[in-house]
Amino acid sequence: MKNCDSDLSSMTIALTDDANTYAYPPDVALEIQQASPASYAVAADFLNVSNVDLVSLQHEFGIFGGEAGEFILGLLSGLNAPIVTTLHTVLANPNPAQRRVMDGIIKHSSRLVVMADKGRRILQDVYDVPTEHIAVIPHGVPDRAFIDPAMAKHKLGLADRTLLMTFGLLGPGKGIETAIRAVPALVRDHPNLLYMIVGATHPNLVRDEGERYRDSLVALATELGVIENICFVDRYLSLDELLDHLAACDIYLSPYPNEAQIVSGTLAYAVALGKAVVSTPFWYAQELLADHCGVLVPFSEPDALGAAVARLIVDGASRSEIRTRAYERGRAMIWSSVAKQYLKVFSDVRFERRSGASRAIRPVNDEAWNRALPPINTDHLAALTDMVGVTQHTKFAVPDRRHGYCLDDNARALLLLSELSTLRSLTPHEEQLALTYAAFVEHAWSPKDNRVHNFMGFDRTWLDDAGADDAHGRTVWALGAVAMRKDDRFLDGWAAARLLEMAPALVALTTPRAWAYGLLGISKLLRRFPGHRNLEQLRGELSNRLFQRWSDAAAPDWIWFEDRLGYDNARLCEALIESGHDTGNESHLDAGLDTLRWLMTLQTAEAGHFRPIGTETFGSDRRRPQPFDQQPLEACAAVSACLTAARVTSDVRWKREARRAFNWFLGANDLGIPVVDVERGACFDGLHPDRRNANQGAESTLAYLSALTAILSTAEQDSSSSRAARVVELCAAGTKPLRRVPNGVRTGLPEDRPEAQLSCGCPNP
């Protein structure tokens, strides 16, 4: 599978019978003790903690502990991930215990895989499993060249022999006795015939009775006088050894004594290598050997088996035709083909699980989603930050220092704390965090290059050359937010000076997001210093560029700035809305609002909740949005852009859109689960089709905190405006003078400090 999907990672959970120990390969992460129910629960817990996307269970009766293998149900019932179960046996007449276990497996499995159509029919007819719940995927086989057996026999020193073969773990129930009884008649006409029985005795059989069964076969061959024509290869062969032996055989025998055999890996291998097969008509053989891909003979009839083999020995043309047909059929069974089919099932299951959760989402106007907003908590942000800056990534909640830092996240963090300071006073620790992020921004600036670095290793060395476009624009944005407000530590002076130094370089950048971020920062500083000619000219240049991008790319069915959707999409709309409003450019404002309407329509699921543009959409021209993976950054951008649209248009519908986007964090999403830990202020790294990403990195956490800050700030401003309107209404007669008195409410604008509300001094409430 890894050859088909380079991004795939996997682990193996092995089942160990209590009496043995095994030298498992490194990919075995955990062992289950067969007879210990608690061991199955531990395995489920381990897989949940490992945050696996999907569990593939290989089920066979007789392997797992408990009556009919019932202990496996304890593992399945404890798993969070979806389960795809491959059934190596499908019983048409199960006993009560077997039926109970099968019903449990069916209940917990998102998909059942069988290796023959007969298995599908039994699942439907006996177990009432819906067709769409079943996948038929052939038994996998190695990809070997089609060669003449004579070449392989020479390698084994058997060039002068007519070679028959059966392989697999030796034990009763495989019909070997029937094949041995067919040998005497064959030897009379073909004295050079050799029947090779390859494989060690089944270990459970050896444990219970030693080699009694193998000895009985030797005794039978001796009694029939053909012991010299039968060769027992009593050992485990490596895969290459096994395939070399199989390649050498002229005719492969599969003499199972009853039909209730739903799959046979040994028969699959024989067909895949293009062997002429003589088999009894058990279920799997009937399907695999159909259309003259082999010869079927009655059960437990040595004479019929021998006659079929004799005909193939003398009829080279018929034998060759069967071999050719078998090899062609085996092409569909090679591991690369089977792996692709399994990957398709795995992908389908994950998306189906997402769809099921999506249908459970409540309507978007449900008041439950509009309950009180959570408080802002920066504990997790602080945990991600050291004396250098905020680290990029985590493993679960633990900072992952191997990936170091980036300017993008430190600029976002500085922007967040600047915005948060308008809502409430920063704590002393938050004040220190702001200085740390400012220091990182300062260090990232390269005056000689007139550009910024973005990525820094944990050893404090820059990992890139100066010249990161989007990080440059985002830094100007953060600096504008800091410079907009007076600061007792004169951070505003530092930020204004650095912005004026960095902003002119924006005209040399080519990415529209860099322009948009820069516009947002420039607009903030111009609120404090309106009339700054250089900044006004730069704002005009960048907004014209962004508008031209929209004009060039937009079409009736594609109202956007580019031929493709990317990340942080709504920021493009927000920048044009903001600059269009501030400059009075109606064309720019209308284009920004139109693109935001179009984008929010695309980001609306069928059930009405917010669905961010999925990362699978990125990189494809004019492709309609794919639902996954969903990133917190998109929800944050949508919140901010919609609130900006609400502010400049006074249309409350935009506020409802902003709240709809924010509710994605709280659980109004395709999976119906929260994406945040509100107690710590941590945000998970998005949604996969069937689960949330358990990591809680800086970008995601900052997206959540920024969106929450924006929503709370707007709510506070609405509350302040409502109180002011109340005062005006009470004093319409103008009998009392209006004055400002402190009340602890902030609007976020410099001229509104100290915080105040309008009051006439009346005793009226």
Short mmCIF file of N, CA and C in Angstrom, two decimals, residues 362-480:
data_model
loop_
_atom_site.label_atom_id
_atom_site.label_comp_id
_atom_site.label_asym_id
_atom_site.label_seq_id
_atom_site.Cartn_x
_atom_site.Cartn_y
_atom_site.Cartn_z
N ARG A 362 -27.13 20.04 13.73
CA ARG A 362 -28.36 20.79 13.93
C ARG A 362 -28.46 21.94 12.94
N PRO A 363 -29.65 22.44 12.69
CA PRO A 363 -29.78 23.61 11.81
C PRO A 363 -28.96 24.77 12.32
N VAL A 364 -28.50 25.60 11.38
CA VAL A 364 -27.57 26.66 11.75
C VAL A 364 -28.20 27.70 12.66
N ASN A 365 -29.52 27.87 12.62
CA ASN A 365 -30.14 28.87 13.46
C ASN A 365 -30.56 28.33 14.83
N ASP A 366 -30.14 27.12 15.14
CA ASP A 366 -30.46 26.54 16.44
C ASP A 366 -29.82 27.40 17.53
N GLU A 367 -30.60 27.80 18.51
CA GLU A 367 -30.09 28.69 19.55
C GLU A 367 -28.99 28.05 20.37
N ALA A 368 -28.90 26.71 20.34
CA ALA A 368 -27.85 26.05 21.11
C ALA A 368 -26.47 26.50 20.66
N TRP A 369 -26.33 26.81 19.35
CA TRP A 369 -25.02 27.24 18.86
C TRP A 369 -24.76 28.71 19.20
N ASN A 370 -25.77 29.44 19.57
CA ASN A 370 -25.61 30.86 19.86
C ASN A 370 -25.63 31.15 21.35
N ARG A 371 -25.22 30.15 22.11
CA ARG A 371 -25.12 30.34 23.55
C ARG A 371 -23.94 31.26 23.86
N ALA A 372 -23.70 31.52 25.14
CA ALA A 372 -22.63 32.41 25.55
C ALA A 372 -21.29 31.93 24.99
N LEU A 373 -20.50 32.88 24.55
CA LEU A 373 -19.20 32.55 23.99
C LEU A 373 -18.23 32.13 25.09
N PRO A 374 -17.28 31.26 24.76
CA PRO A 374 -16.30 30.85 25.78
C PRO A 374 -15.36 32.00 26.11
N PRO A 375 -14.76 31.97 27.28
CA PRO A 375 -13.78 33.01 27.62
C PRO A 375 -12.48 32.80 26.85
N ILE A 376 -11.70 33.87 26.75
CA ILE A 376 -10.40 33.77 26.08
C ILE A 376 -9.37 33.28 27.08
N ASN A 377 -8.67 32.23 26.71
CA ASN A 377 -7.63 31.66 27.56
C ASN A 377 -6.38 31.48 26.71
N THR A 378 -5.28 32.07 27.14
CA THR A 378 -4.04 31.99 26.36
C THR A 378 -3.03 31.01 26.96
N ASP A 379 -3.51 30.09 27.80
CA ASP A 379 -2.59 29.14 28.45
C ASP A 379 -1.84 28.29 27.42
N HIS A 380 -2.57 27.77 26.44
CA HIS A 380 -1.91 26.90 25.46
C HIS A 380 -0.94 27.70 24.59
N LEU A 381 -1.31 28.92 24.25
CA LEU A 381 -0.41 29.77 23.48
C LEU A 381 0.88 30.00 24.27
N ALA A 382 0.74 30.23 25.57
CA ALA A 382 1.93 30.42 26.40
C ALA A 382 2.78 29.15 26.44
N ALA A 383 2.12 27.99 26.48
CA ALA A 383 2.85 26.72 26.51
C ALA A 383 3.63 26.49 25.22
N LEU A 384 3.14 27.04 24.12
CA LEU A 384 3.82 26.89 22.83
C LEU A 384 4.98 27.87 22.67
N THR A 385 5.11 28.82 23.58
CA THR A 385 6.06 29.92 23.42
C THR A 385 7.24 29.76 24.37
N ASP A 386 8.45 29.92 23.84
CA ASP A 386 9.64 29.96 24.68
C ASP A 386 10.27 31.34 24.55
N MET A 387 11.49 31.50 24.96
CA MET A 387 12.11 32.81 24.95
C MET A 387 12.42 33.31 23.54
N VAL A 388 12.31 32.42 22.53
CA VAL A 388 12.56 32.83 21.15
C VAL A 388 11.27 33.28 20.47
N GLY A 389 10.22 32.50 20.63
CA GLY A 389 8.95 32.81 19.99
C GLY A 389 8.00 31.64 20.13
N VAL A 390 6.93 31.65 19.35
CA VAL A 390 5.96 30.57 19.40
C VAL A 390 6.40 29.49 18.42
N THR A 391 6.44 28.24 18.88
CA THR A 391 6.82 27.13 18.01
C THR A 391 5.69 26.81 17.05
N GLN A 392 6.06 26.29 15.88
CA GLN A 392 5.06 26.06 14.84
C GLN A 392 4.10 24.92 15.16
N HIS A 393 4.66 23.76 15.49
CA HIS A 393 3.88 22.53 15.50
C HIS A 393 3.92 21.85 16.86
N THR A 394 2.99 20.90 17.01
CA THR A 394 2.96 20.07 18.21
C THR A 394 2.76 18.62 17.81
N LYS A 395 3.07 17.74 18.73
CA LYS A 395 2.62 16.36 18.70
C LYS A 395 1.58 16.25 19.80
N PHE A 396 0.35 16.13 19.40
CA PHE A 396 -0.76 16.29 20.33
C PHE A 396 -0.65 17.70 20.92
N ALA A 397 -0.52 17.84 22.25
CA ALA A 397 -0.41 19.19 22.83
C ALA A 397 1.03 19.57 23.14
N VAL A 398 1.99 18.69 22.82
CA VAL A 398 3.39 18.91 23.18
C VAL A 398 4.10 19.66 22.06
N PRO A 399 4.73 20.81 22.36
CA PRO A 399 5.46 21.53 21.31
C PRO A 399 6.51 20.64 20.65
N ASP A 400 6.53 20.66 19.33
CA ASP A 400 7.47 19.85 18.55
C ASP A 400 8.61 20.75 18.08
N ARG A 401 9.69 20.73 18.82
CA ARG A 401 10.78 21.66 18.55
C ARG A 401 11.54 21.34 17.27
N ARG A 402 11.36 20.15 16.75
CA ARG A 402 12.08 19.79 15.53
C ARG A 402 11.72 20.69 14.36
N HIS A 403 10.53 21.28 14.41
CA HIS A 403 10.09 22.14 13.31
C HIS A 403 10.34 23.62 13.58
N GLY A 404 10.85 23.94 14.76
CA GLY A 404 11.27 25.30 15.03
C GLY A 404 10.14 26.31 15.01
N TYR A 405 10.45 27.49 14.44
CA TYR A 405 9.55 28.64 14.49
C TYR A 405 9.32 29.18 13.08
N CYS A 406 8.31 30.02 12.94
CA CYS A 406 8.14 30.74 11.68
C CYS A 406 7.62 32.14 11.97
N LEU A 407 7.98 33.06 11.10
CA LEU A 407 7.53 34.44 11.23
C LEU A 407 6.02 34.53 11.10
N ASP A 408 5.43 33.72 10.22
CA ASP A 408 3.97 33.73 10.05
C ASP A 408 3.26 33.64 11.39
N ASP A 409 3.63 32.63 12.19
CA ASP A 409 2.92 32.41 13.46
C ASP A 409 3.25 33.48 14.48
N ASN A 410 4.48 33.95 14.52
CA ASN A 410 4.83 34.99 15.50
C ASN A 410 4.16 36.31 15.15
N ALA A 411 4.02 36.60 13.86
CA ALA A 411 3.27 37.80 13.47
C ALA A 411 1.79 37.64 13.83
N ARG A 412 1.24 36.46 13.60
CA ARG A 412 -0.16 36.21 14.00
C ARG A 412 -0.33 36.40 15.51
N ALA A 413 0.62 35.90 16.28
CA ALA A 413 0.52 36.01 17.74
C ALA A 413 0.60 37.46 18.18
N LEU A 414 1.48 38.24 17.57
CA LEU A 414 1.58 39.66 17.90
C LEU A 414 0.28 40.38 17.54
N LEU A 415 -0.29 40.05 16.39
CA LEU A 415 -1.55 40.64 15.96
C LEU A 415 -2.67 40.28 16.95
N LEU A 416 -2.72 39.02 17.37
CA LEU A 416 -3.75 38.60 18.31
C LEU A 416 -3.69 39.41 19.60
N LEU A 417 -2.51 39.51 20.20
CA LEU A 417 -2.42 40.20 21.49
C LEU A 417 -2.71 41.68 21.34
N SER A 418 -2.39 42.25 20.20
CA SER A 418 -2.75 43.65 19.96
C SER A 418 -4.27 43.81 19.92
N GLU A 419 -4.96 42.91 19.22
CA GLU A 419 -6.42 42.97 19.16
C GLU A 419 -7.04 42.66 20.52
N LEU A 420 -6.45 41.70 21.23
CA LEU A 420 -6.98 41.33 22.54
C LEU A 420 -6.88 42.49 23.52
N SER A 421 -5.85 43.32 23.38
CA SER A 421 -5.67 44.44 24.31
C SER A 421 -6.78 45.48 24.19
N THR A 422 -7.53 45.46 23.09
CA THR A 422 -8.66 46.38 22.96
C THR A 422 -9.90 45.84 23.66
N LEU A 423 -9.88 44.55 23.97
CA LEU A 423 -11.03 43.92 24.60
C LEU A 423 -10.88 43.89 26.12
N ARG A 424 -9.67 43.63 26.57
CA ARG A 424 -9.38 43.63 28.00
C ARG A 424 -7.90 43.91 28.19
N SER A 425 -7.53 44.26 29.40
CA SER A 425 -6.12 44.49 29.69
C SER A 425 -5.36 43.17 29.60
N LEU A 426 -4.19 43.21 29.00
CA LEU A 426 -3.37 42.01 28.94
C LEU A 426 -2.80 41.71 30.33
N THR A 427 -2.66 40.44 30.63
CA THR A 427 -2.00 40.05 31.87
C THR A 427 -0.51 40.34 31.74
N PRO A 428 0.21 40.42 32.86
CA PRO A 428 1.67 40.62 32.76
C PRO A 428 2.35 39.57 31.88
N HIS A 429 1.89 38.32 31.97
CA HIS A 429 2.50 37.28 31.14
C HIS A 429 2.20 37.52 29.67
N GLU A 430 0.98 37.95 29.36
CA GLU A 430 0.64 38.25 27.97
C GLU A 430 1.43 39.44 27.44
N GLU A 431 1.68 40.42 28.32
CA GLU A 431 2.51 41.55 27.92
C GLU A 431 3.91 41.07 27.54
N GLN A 432 4.44 40.13 28.32
CA GLN A 432 5.76 39.60 28.01
C GLN A 432 5.75 38.79 26.72
N LEU A 433 4.66 38.03 26.50
CA LEU A 433 4.54 37.29 25.25
C LEU A 433 4.56 38.23 24.05
N ALA A 434 3.86 39.35 24.17
CA ALA A 434 3.83 40.31 23.07
C ALA A 434 5.23 40.82 22.75
N LEU A 435 6.04 41.07 23.78
CA LEU A 435 7.42 41.51 23.54
C LEU A 435 8.24 40.41 22.86
N THR A 436 8.00 39.17 23.26
CA THR A 436 8.71 38.05 22.63
C THR A 436 8.39 37.97 21.15
N TYR A 437 7.11 38.10 20.81
CA TYR A 437 6.72 38.02 19.40
C TYR A 437 7.24 39.23 18.63
N ALA A 438 7.24 40.39 19.26
CA ALA A 438 7.78 41.59 18.60
C ALA A 438 9.27 41.42 18.32
N ALA A 439 9.99 40.81 19.27
CA ALA A 439 11.42 40.59 19.08
C ALA A 439 11.67 39.63 17.92
N PHE A 440 10.82 38.63 17.77
CA PHE A 440 10.98 37.69 16.65
C PHE A 440 10.76 38.43 15.33
N VAL A 441 9.72 39.26 15.29
CA VAL A 441 9.44 40.04 14.08
C VAL A 441 10.63 40.94 13.75
N GLU A 442 11.17 41.58 14.76
CA GLU A 442 12.32 42.46 14.55
C GLU A 442 13.50 41.69 13.98
N HIS A 443 13.75 40.51 14.52
CA HIS A 443 14.90 39.73 14.09
C HIS A 443 14.71 39.18 12.68
N ALA A 444 13.46 38.96 12.28
CA ALA A 444 13.19 38.38 10.96
C ALA A 444 13.41 39.37 9.82
N TRP A 445 13.41 40.65 10.15
CA TRP A 445 13.55 41.68 9.12
C TRP A 445 15.01 41.81 8.70
N SER A 446 15.23 41.76 7.38
CA SER A 446 16.58 41.90 6.84
C SER A 446 16.65 43.20 6.05
N PRO A 447 17.13 44.29 6.67
CA PRO A 447 17.14 45.59 5.97
C PRO A 447 17.95 45.58 4.68
N LYS A 448 19.04 44.83 4.67
CA LYS A 448 19.88 44.85 3.46
C LYS A 448 19.17 44.20 2.28
N ASP A 449 18.29 43.22 2.57
CA ASP A 449 17.53 42.58 1.50
C ASP A 449 16.17 43.23 1.29
N ASN A 450 15.77 44.05 2.26
CA ASN A 450 14.44 44.67 2.23
C ASN A 450 13.34 43.61 2.23
N ARG A 451 13.61 42.47 2.85
CA ARG A 451 12.66 41.36 2.92
C ARG A 451 12.75 40.71 4.29
N VAL A 452 11.94 39.68 4.50
CA VAL A 452 11.91 38.99 5.79
C VAL A 452 12.29 37.52 5.62
N HIS A 453 12.85 36.96 6.68
CA HIS A 453 12.98 35.51 6.79
C HIS A 453 11.68 34.96 7.37
N ASN A 454 11.42 33.68 7.12
CA ASN A 454 10.21 33.07 7.68
C ASN A 454 10.54 31.93 8.63
N PHE A 455 11.35 30.98 8.23
CA PHE A 455 11.54 29.75 9.01
C PHE A 455 12.86 29.77 9.77
N MET A 456 12.76 29.48 11.06
CA MET A 456 13.92 29.41 11.93
C MET A 456 13.95 28.06 12.63
N GLY A 457 15.12 27.42 12.66
CA GLY A 457 15.27 26.17 13.38
C GLY A 457 15.30 26.40 14.88
N PHE A 458 15.17 25.31 15.62
CA PHE A 458 15.20 25.43 17.08
C PHE A 458 16.56 25.93 17.56
N ASP A 459 17.58 25.80 16.71
CA ASP A 459 18.91 26.29 17.08
C ASP A 459 19.09 27.77 16.77
N ARG A 460 17.99 28.44 16.41
CA ARG A 460 17.96 29.89 16.15
C ARG A 460 18.67 30.29 14.86
N THR A 461 18.85 29.38 13.95
CA THR A 461 19.41 29.73 12.65
C THR A 461 18.29 29.78 11.63
N TRP A 462 18.38 30.76 10.74
CA TRP A 462 17.36 30.88 9.70
C TRP A 462 17.52 29.74 8.69
N LEU A 463 16.41 29.15 8.31
CA LEU A 463 16.42 28.02 7.39
C LEU A 463 16.13 28.42 5.96
N ASP A 464 15.84 29.71 5.74
CA ASP A 464 15.52 30.17 4.39
C ASP A 464 16.22 31.49 4.13
N ASP A 465 16.31 31.82 2.87
CA ASP A 465 16.79 33.15 2.49
C ASP A 465 15.67 34.15 2.68
N ALA A 466 16.03 35.39 2.90
CA ALA A 466 15.01 36.42 3.03
C ALA A 466 14.22 36.52 1.73
N GLY A 467 12.89 36.62 1.86
CA GLY A 467 12.08 36.74 0.65
C GLY A 467 10.75 36.02 0.70
N ALA A 468 10.16 35.85 1.90
CA ALA A 468 8.88 35.17 2.03
C ALA A 468 7.75 36.18 1.84
N ASP A 469 7.04 36.10 0.71
CA ASP A 469 6.04 37.11 0.36
C ASP A 469 4.91 37.21 1.38
N ASP A 470 4.21 36.09 1.62
CA ASP A 470 3.04 36.15 2.49
C ASP A 470 3.43 36.52 3.92
N ALA A 471 4.57 36.02 4.38
CA ALA A 471 5.03 36.37 5.73
C ALA A 471 5.34 37.87 5.81
N HIS A 472 5.85 38.44 4.74
CA HIS A 472 6.13 39.87 4.70
C HIS A 472 4.83 40.67 4.86
N GLY A 473 3.82 40.30 4.06
CA GLY A 473 2.54 41.00 4.16
C GLY A 473 1.91 40.82 5.53
N ARG A 474 1.98 39.61 6.08
CA ARG A 474 1.37 39.36 7.39
C ARG A 474 2.08 40.15 8.48
N THR A 475 3.38 40.35 8.34
CA THR A 475 4.12 41.14 9.32
C THR A 475 3.70 42.60 9.28
N VAL A 476 3.52 43.14 8.09
CA VAL A 476 3.02 44.52 7.96
C VAL A 476 1.65 44.64 8.62
N TRP A 477 0.84 43.64 8.47
CA TRP A 477 -0.50 43.63 9.09
C TRP A 477 -0.38 43.69 10.61
N ALA A 478 0.47 42.84 11.18
CA ALA A 478 0.64 42.83 12.63
C ALA A 478 1.21 44.15 13.13
N LEU A 479 2.17 44.69 12.40
CA LEU A 479 2.76 45.98 12.80
C LEU A 479 1.72 47.09 12.76
N GLY A 480 0.84 47.06 11.76
CA GLY A 480 -0.21 48.07 11.69
C GLY A 480 -1.14 48.00 12.89
#
